[in-house]
CSV table of C-alpha atoms in Angstrom, one decimal:
chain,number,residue,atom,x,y,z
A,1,UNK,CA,4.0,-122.2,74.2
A,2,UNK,CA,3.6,-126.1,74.0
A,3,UNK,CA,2.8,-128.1,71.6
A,4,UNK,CA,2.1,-131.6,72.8
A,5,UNK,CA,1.1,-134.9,71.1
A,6,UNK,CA,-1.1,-137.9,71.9
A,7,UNK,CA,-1.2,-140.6,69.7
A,8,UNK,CA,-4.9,-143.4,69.5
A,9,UNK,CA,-3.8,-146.8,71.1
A,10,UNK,CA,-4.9,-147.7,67.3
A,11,UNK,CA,-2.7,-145.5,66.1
A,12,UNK,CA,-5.3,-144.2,63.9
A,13,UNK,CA,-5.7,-140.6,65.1
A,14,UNK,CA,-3.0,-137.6,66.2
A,15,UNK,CA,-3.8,-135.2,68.3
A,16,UNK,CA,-1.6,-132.2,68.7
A,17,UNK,CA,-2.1,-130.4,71.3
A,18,UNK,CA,-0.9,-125.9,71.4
A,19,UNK,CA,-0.8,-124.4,74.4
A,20,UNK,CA,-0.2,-120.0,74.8
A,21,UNK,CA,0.3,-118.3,71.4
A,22,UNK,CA,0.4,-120.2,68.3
A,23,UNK,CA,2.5,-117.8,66.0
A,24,UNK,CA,5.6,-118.2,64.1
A,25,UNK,CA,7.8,-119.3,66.7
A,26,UNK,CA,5.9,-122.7,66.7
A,27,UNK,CA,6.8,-123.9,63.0
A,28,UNK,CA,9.4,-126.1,63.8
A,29,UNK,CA,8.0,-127.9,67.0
A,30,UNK,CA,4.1,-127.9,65.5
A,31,UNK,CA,5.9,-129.4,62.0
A,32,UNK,CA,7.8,-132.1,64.1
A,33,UNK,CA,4.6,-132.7,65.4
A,34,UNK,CA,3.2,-134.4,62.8
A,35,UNK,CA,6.4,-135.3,60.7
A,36,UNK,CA,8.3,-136.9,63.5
A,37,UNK,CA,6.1,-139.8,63.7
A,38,UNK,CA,6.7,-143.4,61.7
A,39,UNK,CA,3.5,-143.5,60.1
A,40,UNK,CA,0.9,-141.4,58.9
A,41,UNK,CA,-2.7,-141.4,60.9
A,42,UNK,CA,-5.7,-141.3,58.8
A,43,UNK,CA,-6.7,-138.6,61.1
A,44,UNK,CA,-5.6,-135.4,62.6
A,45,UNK,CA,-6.8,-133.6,65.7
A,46,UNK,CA,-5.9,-130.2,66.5
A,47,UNK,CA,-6.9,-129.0,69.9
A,48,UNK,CA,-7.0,-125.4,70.5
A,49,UNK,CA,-8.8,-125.2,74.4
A,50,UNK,CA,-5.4,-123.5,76.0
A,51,UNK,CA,-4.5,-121.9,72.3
A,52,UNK,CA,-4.5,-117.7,73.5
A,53,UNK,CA,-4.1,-116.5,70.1
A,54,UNK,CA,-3.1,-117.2,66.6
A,55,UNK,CA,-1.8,-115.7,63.8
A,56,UNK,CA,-1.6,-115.6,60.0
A,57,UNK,CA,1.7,-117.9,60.5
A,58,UNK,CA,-0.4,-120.1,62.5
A,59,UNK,CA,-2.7,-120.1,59.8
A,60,UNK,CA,-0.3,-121.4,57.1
A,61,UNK,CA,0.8,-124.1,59.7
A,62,UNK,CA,-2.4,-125.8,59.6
A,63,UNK,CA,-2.6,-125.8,55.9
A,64,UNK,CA,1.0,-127.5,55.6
A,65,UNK,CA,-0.5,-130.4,57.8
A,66,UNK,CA,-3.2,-130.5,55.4
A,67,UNK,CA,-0.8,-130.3,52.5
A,68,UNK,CA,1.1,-133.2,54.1
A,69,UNK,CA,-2.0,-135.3,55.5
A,70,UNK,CA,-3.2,-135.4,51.9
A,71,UNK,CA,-4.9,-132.4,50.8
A,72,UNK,CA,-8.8,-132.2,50.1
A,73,UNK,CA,-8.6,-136.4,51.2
A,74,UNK,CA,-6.9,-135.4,54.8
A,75,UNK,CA,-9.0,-135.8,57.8
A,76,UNK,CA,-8.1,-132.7,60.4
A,77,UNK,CA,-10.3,-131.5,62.8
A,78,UNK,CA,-9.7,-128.4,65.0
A,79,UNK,CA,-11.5,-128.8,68.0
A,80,UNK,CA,-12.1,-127.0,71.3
A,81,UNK,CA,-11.4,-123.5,69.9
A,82,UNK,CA,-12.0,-120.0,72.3
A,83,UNK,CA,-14.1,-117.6,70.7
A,84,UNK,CA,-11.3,-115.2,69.8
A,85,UNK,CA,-9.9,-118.4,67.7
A,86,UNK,CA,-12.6,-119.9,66.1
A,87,UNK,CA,-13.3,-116.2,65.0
A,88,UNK,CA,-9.9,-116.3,63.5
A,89,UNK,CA,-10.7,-119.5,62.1
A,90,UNK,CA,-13.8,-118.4,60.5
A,91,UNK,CA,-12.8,-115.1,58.9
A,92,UNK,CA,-10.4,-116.9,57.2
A,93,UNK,CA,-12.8,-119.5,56.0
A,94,UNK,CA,-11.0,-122.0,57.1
A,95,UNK,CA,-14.5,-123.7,58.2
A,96,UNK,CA,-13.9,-125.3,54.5
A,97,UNK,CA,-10.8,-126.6,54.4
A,98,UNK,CA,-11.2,-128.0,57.8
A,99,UNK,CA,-13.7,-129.9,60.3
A,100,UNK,CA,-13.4,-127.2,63.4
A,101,UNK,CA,-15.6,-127.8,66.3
């Protein structure tokens, strides 16, 4: 597993990148992700292409970032999700908290 950030040249937008299983063993590198950084973006991009699997863990990840990128005002968008994943996703209903693509 790798998780892996990229940063807009405006600094607007973060984009985290998780590679291999997103589960439990990922909470500290995925939170320092998005807390390690001196200011906040207005947006947030998650991109699942090389994600494998996730789990419920992985599940409550994402909805700390939203918690700390502001809630029903953040701006995250899960993109590039394998079927198996966006399945996850959906089932969860997760198409309503976030923008997944």
């Amino acid at each position: 597993m790798t998780i892996s950030t990229i940063k807009s040249e405006d600094g607007k937008a973060l984009t985290i990148k998780i590679q291999g299983r997103f589960d439990f063993g990922e909470h500290q590198a995925f939170r320092d992700a998005y807390e390690r950084i001196p200011r906040r973006p207005a947006e947030y991009v998650i991109d699942l292409n090389e994600t494998t699997y996730l789990d419920s863990s992985a599940l409550g990840m994402l909805l700390l970032l939203r918690d700390h990128a502001g809630g029903d005002e953040a701006d995250i968008k899960i993109v590039n999700c394998k079927p198996d994943v966006k399945k996850i996703l959906l089932i969860s209903n997760f198409e309503q908290l976030f923008a997944i693509q």
